[in-house]
Short mmCIF file of C-alpha atoms and ligand atoms in Angstrom, two decimals:
data_model
loop_
_atom_site.label_atom_id
_atom_site.label_comp_id
_atom_site.label_asym_id
_atom_site.label_seq_id
_atom_site.Cartn_x
_atom_site.Cartn_y
_atom_site.Cartn_z
CA MET A 102 97.66 83.45 89.13
CA ASN A 103 98.66 87.08 88.80
CA ASN A 104 96.50 90.66 90.74
CA LYS A 105 96.91 91.94 87.67
CA LEU A 106 93.57 94.14 87.06
CA LEU A 107 92.74 95.58 83.58
CA VAL A 108 90.02 99.11 83.84
CA LEU A 109 88.25 100.18 80.82
CA GLY A 110 86.65 103.35 81.49
CA THR A 111 86.67 106.95 80.68
CA ILE A 112 88.89 109.48 81.74
CA ALA A 113 87.44 112.82 81.78
CA TYR A 114 86.64 116.47 82.70
CA ASP A 115 83.23 117.28 84.94
CA ALA A 116 81.49 119.93 86.01
CA ILE A 117 79.49 119.67 88.99
CA GLU A 118 76.66 121.32 91.02
CA THR A 119 75.52 119.94 93.74
CA PRO A 120 73.25 121.85 96.76
CA PHE A 121 76.49 123.14 98.54
CA GLY A 122 78.27 124.66 95.26
CA LYS A 123 79.46 124.60 91.90
CA THR A 124 82.51 123.74 90.24
CA GLY A 125 84.79 124.75 87.04
CA LYS A 126 86.24 121.79 85.32
CA ILE A 127 87.62 119.30 87.10
CA LEU A 128 89.06 116.11 86.61
CA GLY A 129 86.50 112.93 86.84
CA GLY A 130 85.53 109.94 84.54
CA CYS A 131 85.05 106.47 85.88
CA ALA A 132 88.29 105.07 85.22
CA THR A 133 89.51 107.89 87.11
CA TYR A 134 88.24 106.68 89.88
CA ILE A 135 88.21 102.78 90.01
CA GLY A 136 91.69 103.32 89.43
CA LEU A 137 92.17 105.84 92.04
CA ALA A 138 90.08 103.42 94.60
CA ALA A 139 91.66 100.79 93.08
CA SER A 140 95.48 101.77 93.95
CA HIS A 141 94.97 100.96 97.43
CA PHE A 142 94.99 96.89 96.56
CA THR A 143 97.14 96.49 93.31
CA SER A 144 99.88 97.56 92.11
CA GLN A 145 99.00 96.12 88.90
CA CYS A 146 95.86 98.27 87.58
CA GLY A 147 95.96 99.16 83.84
CA LEU A 148 93.80 101.46 82.70
CA ILE A 149 92.30 101.43 79.13
CA SER A 150 91.15 105.05 78.29
CA ILE A 151 91.60 107.99 76.03
CA LEU A 152 92.24 111.71 76.32
CA GLY A 153 92.24 114.69 74.28
CA GLY A 154 95.21 117.42 74.01
CA ASP A 155 93.53 119.21 76.55
CA PHE A 156 94.12 116.71 79.59
CA GLU A 157 96.45 118.57 81.60
CA GLU A 158 99.95 117.13 82.82
CA LYS A 159 99.32 117.48 86.55
CA HIS A 160 96.57 115.12 86.11
CA LEU A 161 98.55 112.58 84.02
CA THR A 162 101.11 112.67 86.98
CA LEU A 163 98.88 112.37 89.78
CA LEU A 164 97.51 109.06 87.94
CA LYS A 165 101.14 108.24 87.87
CA GLU A 166 101.99 108.84 91.09
CA LYS A 167 99.18 106.17 92.09
CA LYS A 168 100.87 103.59 90.22
CA LEU A 169 98.37 103.34 87.66
CA ASP A 170 99.45 101.76 84.22
CA LEU A 171 98.75 103.98 81.50
CA GLU A 172 99.96 102.05 78.15
CA GLY A 173 96.75 101.29 77.59
CA VAL A 174 95.76 105.10 77.60
CA GLU A 175 96.04 107.20 73.97
CA GLN A 176 96.07 111.07 73.93
CA LEU A 177 94.86 112.47 70.93
CA GLN A 178 96.48 115.79 70.69
CA GLU A 179 94.09 117.35 68.59
CA GLU A 180 90.77 116.51 70.13
CA LYS A 181 89.57 117.16 73.71
CA THR A 182 89.10 115.03 76.36
CA PHE A 183 85.39 113.01 77.34
CA PHE A 184 82.85 115.93 79.32
CA TRP A 185 80.10 115.65 81.32
CA SER A 186 78.49 118.04 83.33
CA GLY A 187 75.80 117.47 85.81
CA LYS A 188 73.27 118.47 88.70
CA TYR A 189 72.52 117.21 91.88
CA HIS A 190 68.64 117.66 93.53
CA ASN A 191 68.38 118.45 97.02
CA ASP A 192 68.27 114.71 98.16
CA LEU A 193 71.42 113.87 96.23
CA ASN A 194 70.24 110.25 95.37
CA THR A 195 68.99 111.72 91.85
CA ARG A 196 71.19 113.54 89.37
CA THR A 197 70.71 115.35 85.67
CA THR A 198 72.98 115.29 83.28
CA LEU A 199 73.25 118.53 81.88
CA GLU A 200 75.59 117.78 79.05
CA THR A 201 77.59 115.07 77.64
CA GLN A 202 80.37 115.86 74.95
CA LEU A 203 81.71 112.58 73.71
CA ASN A 204 84.75 114.45 72.37
CA VAL A 205 87.62 112.15 71.46
CA LEU A 206 85.76 108.91 72.66
CA THR A 207 83.94 108.98 69.45
CA LYS A 208 87.27 108.09 68.21
CA PHE A 209 88.54 105.43 71.21
CA GLU A 210 89.16 102.12 69.28
CA PRO A 211 90.48 100.30 72.91
CA LYS A 212 94.25 98.53 72.64
CA VAL A 213 94.99 96.16 75.71
CA PRO A 214 98.44 96.32 76.00
CA GLU A 215 100.27 93.01 75.57
CA LYS A 216 100.92 92.45 79.52
CA PHE A 217 97.41 92.79 80.32
CA ARG A 218 96.10 90.29 78.20
CA ASP A 219 96.40 87.57 80.91
CA ALA A 220 94.94 90.09 84.04
CA ARG A 221 93.29 88.05 86.48
CA MET A 222 90.11 90.31 86.57
CA VAL A 223 89.14 93.09 83.78
CA LEU A 224 86.69 95.67 85.15
CA LEU A 225 84.23 97.27 82.65
CA GLY A 226 83.82 100.93 83.75
CA ASN A 227 80.74 102.51 82.21
CA LEU A 228 80.97 103.18 78.37
CA ASP A 229 79.95 102.33 75.36
CA PRO A 230 79.06 98.54 75.59
CA ASN A 231 80.62 97.96 71.46
CA ILE A 232 83.81 99.44 73.68
CA GLN A 233 83.66 97.01 76.51
CA LEU A 234 83.20 94.19 74.10
CA LYS A 235 86.38 95.12 71.96
CA VAL A 236 87.90 94.90 75.48
CA LEU A 237 87.46 91.37 76.25
CA ALA A 238 87.62 90.53 72.75
CA GLN A 239 91.21 91.00 73.23
CA MET A 240 92.02 89.38 76.11
CA LYS A 241 94.25 85.55 76.00
CA GLN A 242 92.78 83.93 78.65
CA GLN A 243 89.56 83.85 80.19
CA PRO A 244 89.65 86.10 83.27
CA ASP A 245 88.69 84.76 86.58
CA LEU A 246 86.62 87.44 87.02
CA ILE A 247 84.53 90.05 84.87
CA VAL A 248 82.75 93.05 86.44
CA MET A 249 80.84 95.62 84.58
CA ASP A 250 79.12 98.78 85.00
CA THR A 251 76.50 101.02 82.91
CA MET A 252 73.89 103.88 83.28
CA ASN A 253 70.94 105.20 81.56
CA PHE A 254 73.10 106.70 78.39
CA TRP A 255 73.89 103.46 76.91
CA ILE A 256 70.91 101.56 78.33
CA GLU A 257 68.70 103.53 76.24
CA SER A 258 70.34 103.53 72.98
CA TYR A 259 72.39 100.91 72.98
CA ARG A 260 70.33 98.02 74.21
CA ASP A 261 70.96 95.15 72.13
CA LYS A 262 75.10 95.26 72.85
CA LEU A 263 74.66 95.44 76.32
CA ASP A 264 72.50 92.78 76.60
CA GLU A 265 75.32 90.35 74.79
CA LEU A 266 77.59 92.31 77.12
CA ILE A 267 75.75 91.53 80.22
CA ALA A 268 75.66 87.64 78.79
CA LYS A 269 79.50 87.49 79.08
CA VAL A 270 79.91 88.93 82.69
CA ASP A 271 80.35 87.66 86.09
CA VAL A 272 79.05 90.60 88.08
CA ILE A 273 76.95 93.75 87.09
CA SER A 274 77.10 96.55 89.57
CA ILE A 275 74.45 99.53 88.58
CA ASN A 276 72.42 100.97 91.08
CA ASP A 277 68.65 100.59 91.53
CA GLU A 278 67.48 103.38 88.76
CA GLU A 279 69.19 101.28 86.28
CA ALA A 280 68.31 97.94 87.28
CA ARG A 281 64.62 98.61 86.86
CA GLN A 282 64.89 100.29 83.69
CA LEU A 283 67.09 97.26 82.68
CA THR A 284 64.50 94.78 83.68
CA GLN A 285 61.25 96.76 84.23
CA LYS A 286 60.52 95.18 87.33
CA HIS A 287 60.10 97.49 90.60
CA SER A 288 61.04 94.80 93.09
CA LEU A 289 64.87 94.83 93.38
CA VAL A 290 64.68 91.09 94.49
CA GLU A 291 63.09 90.77 91.12
CA ALA A 292 65.70 92.77 88.86
CA ALA A 293 68.20 91.10 90.00
CA LYS A 294 66.41 87.69 89.31
CA ASP A 295 66.37 88.48 85.73
CA LEU A 296 69.59 90.04 85.73
CA GLN A 297 70.90 86.77 86.97
CA ALA A 298 69.19 85.21 84.19
CA MET A 299 70.84 87.60 81.54
CA GLY A 300 74.16 86.43 82.45
CA PRO A 301 75.79 87.53 85.73
CA LYS A 302 76.13 85.10 88.61
CA TYR A 303 76.38 88.04 90.76
CA VAL A 304 74.57 91.35 90.71
CA VAL A 305 75.57 94.35 92.71
CA ILE A 306 72.85 97.18 93.46
CA LYS A 307 73.82 100.37 94.38
CA LYS A 308 71.39 102.24 96.39
CA GLY A 309 72.79 105.69 96.69
CA GLU A 310 73.05 106.72 100.26
CA HIS A 311 70.81 103.70 101.65
CA GLY A 312 73.80 101.08 100.95
CA ALA A 313 74.17 98.45 98.25
CA LEU A 314 72.52 94.83 97.90
CA LEU A 315 74.55 91.56 96.91
CA PHE A 316 72.70 88.42 94.78
CA HIS A 317 74.24 85.58 94.24
CA GLY A 318 71.37 82.62 93.23
CA SER A 319 69.11 82.60 96.44
CA ASN A 320 71.87 84.92 98.87
CA ILE A 321 71.31 88.06 99.60
CA PHE A 322 73.93 90.67 101.07
CA CYS A 323 72.91 93.88 102.37
CA ALA A 324 75.30 96.56 102.89
CA PRO A 325 74.42 100.13 104.63
CA GLY A 326 75.17 103.27 103.40
CA LEU A 327 77.20 104.81 106.45
CA PRO A 328 75.26 107.71 107.75
CA LEU A 329 77.84 110.62 107.29
CA GLU A 330 77.64 114.05 108.08
CA GLU A 331 78.55 116.14 105.47
CA VAL A 332 78.21 114.80 101.79
CA PHE A 333 79.22 117.08 99.08
CA ASP A 334 79.11 115.59 95.73
CA PRO A 335 78.12 111.97 95.02
CA THR A 336 79.56 112.03 91.91
CA GLY A 337 82.23 108.69 91.21
CA ALA A 338 80.75 107.17 94.01
CA GLY A 339 79.16 104.27 92.33
CA ASP A 340 82.82 103.78 90.43
CA SER A 341 85.11 104.31 93.43
CA PHE A 342 82.57 101.34 94.71
CA ILE A 343 83.07 99.10 91.93
CA GLY A 344 87.28 99.68 92.14
CA GLY A 345 87.51 99.46 96.05
CA PHE A 346 85.10 96.18 95.57
CA THR A 347 87.17 94.40 92.46
CA ALA A 348 90.40 95.29 93.78
CA TYR A 349 89.70 93.77 96.90
CA LEU A 350 88.78 90.62 95.40
CA VAL A 351 91.87 90.74 92.58
CA GLN A 352 94.26 89.98 95.69
CA ARG A 353 92.06 87.22 97.36
CA LYS A 354 93.32 83.65 96.51
CA LYS A 355 89.04 82.77 96.38
CA ILE A 356 86.03 84.74 94.57
CA ASN A 357 82.83 83.65 96.43
CA PHE A 358 80.08 85.24 98.12
CA GLU A 359 81.84 85.58 101.31
CA GLU A 360 84.74 87.38 99.61
CA MET A 361 82.27 89.11 97.59
CA LYS A 362 80.69 90.54 101.11
CA THR A 363 83.75 91.47 102.34
CA ALA A 364 84.46 93.37 98.52
CA VAL A 365 81.00 94.84 99.00
CA ILE A 366 81.74 96.18 102.24
CA VAL A 367 85.39 97.56 100.86
CA GLY A 368 83.63 99.09 98.10
CA SER A 369 81.28 101.03 100.20
CA ALA A 370 83.91 102.23 102.43
CA MET A 371 85.95 103.67 99.47
CA ALA A 372 82.37 105.54 98.05
CA SER A 373 81.90 106.93 101.45
CA PHE A 374 85.05 109.04 101.29
CA THR A 375 84.55 110.07 97.49
CA VAL A 376 81.31 111.89 98.21
CA GLN A 377 82.62 113.81 101.39
CA GLU A 378 84.53 116.51 98.67
CA PHE A 379 84.32 117.79 95.36
CA GLY A 380 85.47 115.44 92.49
CA THR A 381 88.35 113.03 93.15
CA THR A 382 89.82 115.24 95.92
CA ALA A 383 88.86 113.01 99.06
CA LEU A 384 89.79 109.57 97.36
CA GLU A 385 92.97 111.37 96.48
CA LYS A 386 93.84 112.01 100.11
CA MET A 387 92.51 108.96 101.54
CA THR A 388 95.38 106.55 103.35
CA PHE A 389 94.75 102.91 104.23
CA LEU A 390 94.59 103.58 107.44
CA GLN A 391 91.40 105.48 107.17
CA LEU A 392 89.53 103.12 104.86
CA ALA A 393 90.74 100.58 107.39
CA GLN A 394 89.00 102.35 110.02
CA ARG A 395 85.97 103.46 108.32
CA ILE A 396 85.53 99.62 107.39
CA GLN A 397 85.58 99.06 111.02
CA ALA A 398 82.71 101.79 111.63
CA PHE A 399 81.21 99.70 109.21
CA LYS A 400 81.54 96.64 111.31
CA SER A 401 79.98 98.09 114.37
CA LEU A 402 77.10 99.98 112.65
CA THR A 403 75.35 96.84 111.63
CA GLU A 404 76.62 94.43 114.92
CA PHE A 405 73.75 93.64 117.34
CA ASP A 406 72.98 91.12 119.68
CA ILE A 407 69.62 89.73 119.99
CA GLU A 408 67.69 87.29 121.71
CA LEU A 409 63.76 85.99 121.41
CA THR A 410 62.53 83.95 124.18
P1 AMP B 689 79.27 107.82 88.61
O1 AMP B 689 78.94 108.99 89.46
O2 AMP B 689 80.01 106.49 89.65
O3 AMP B 689 77.96 107.19 88.01
O4 AMP B 689 80.11 108.21 87.78
C1 AMP B 689 80.07 109.66 87.36
C2 AMP B 689 81.14 109.48 86.25
O5 AMP B 689 81.09 109.03 85.21
C3 AMP B 689 81.85 111.10 86.13
O6 AMP B 689 83.45 111.23 86.03
C4 AMP B 689 81.74 111.34 84.43
O7 AMP B 689 82.63 112.05 83.71
C5 AMP B 689 81.28 110.03 84.17
N1 AMP B 689 80.57 109.74 82.88
C6 AMP B 689 79.55 110.52 82.83
N2 AMP B 689 78.35 110.12 81.62
C7 AMP B 689 79.49 109.10 81.05
C8 AMP B 689 79.06 108.57 79.96
N3 AMP B 689 78.04 108.15 79.31
N4 AMP B 689 79.80 107.23 79.57
C9 AMP B 689 81.17 107.02 80.50
N5 AMP B 689 81.66 107.82 81.69
C10 AMP B 689 80.52 109.02 82.17
#
């Protein structure tokens, strides 16, 4: 068994608007958030992504300082980095994509470095399902766990390929809106059942500030959202969640429902940092001790005694 975690996703520039302000171009992308979160649990996390010539050296340095392996990250000097901009509405749970510039992503042919072809776990971040499938096809042996994420952008236009991918993964992590869109079921319990029937044994449905649900057969676990005084920017919360979730599991011997429950709490704690500042700032600064304290806060939040006589 090794502790290697292979992560596919975008490394991007984002521009974000929330009720609290607006950013210029800042570092983003699902692989960035996932990698920053995962770096707290494994020093063997390899990213697969693509950058344009405009990607700044200081951002590459940041990823390297977090000990993320960038051998699988290609840079095309004549192209521009993937760009996404979005605007959050007043409740911060809903957002509108203002612009998606695929840029360098249209030229992306993912190459898994030899040393990561036997990775214990593979995390397929939100991307074109064709690319997600190409990464899986390069693995030399079946990983212990394959986790995937997706979003409305891919659900709407790439449904057949997406279904092919969903059939091959062990865990799908999506938000409530996406679960309903994929299954056409309003009840999340029914949606999770349908998703399990499509392939994944485990289904995680994220509900923004209201926490996350984990489904496995007839088992359900519900993680709360930590009530926070200040939420500035939800971007990357889902990616930080899944990065923390999977990286926690990669250093555990067993993979079962009990371990997954802890992983959901770790992921939720990780995401609770991300949302407290714009972009990756809070996640970059977070220490392992702060994470541990927040996990404790999650425990206290949900612990109660009850006696019915
Ligand atoms: P999240 O808020 O966790 O859903 O993820 C936000 C990140 O996803 C941003 O940093 C964006 O750069 C990235 N992103 C947005 N749209 C896409 C897309 N169509 N494919 C891949 N990544 C995207």
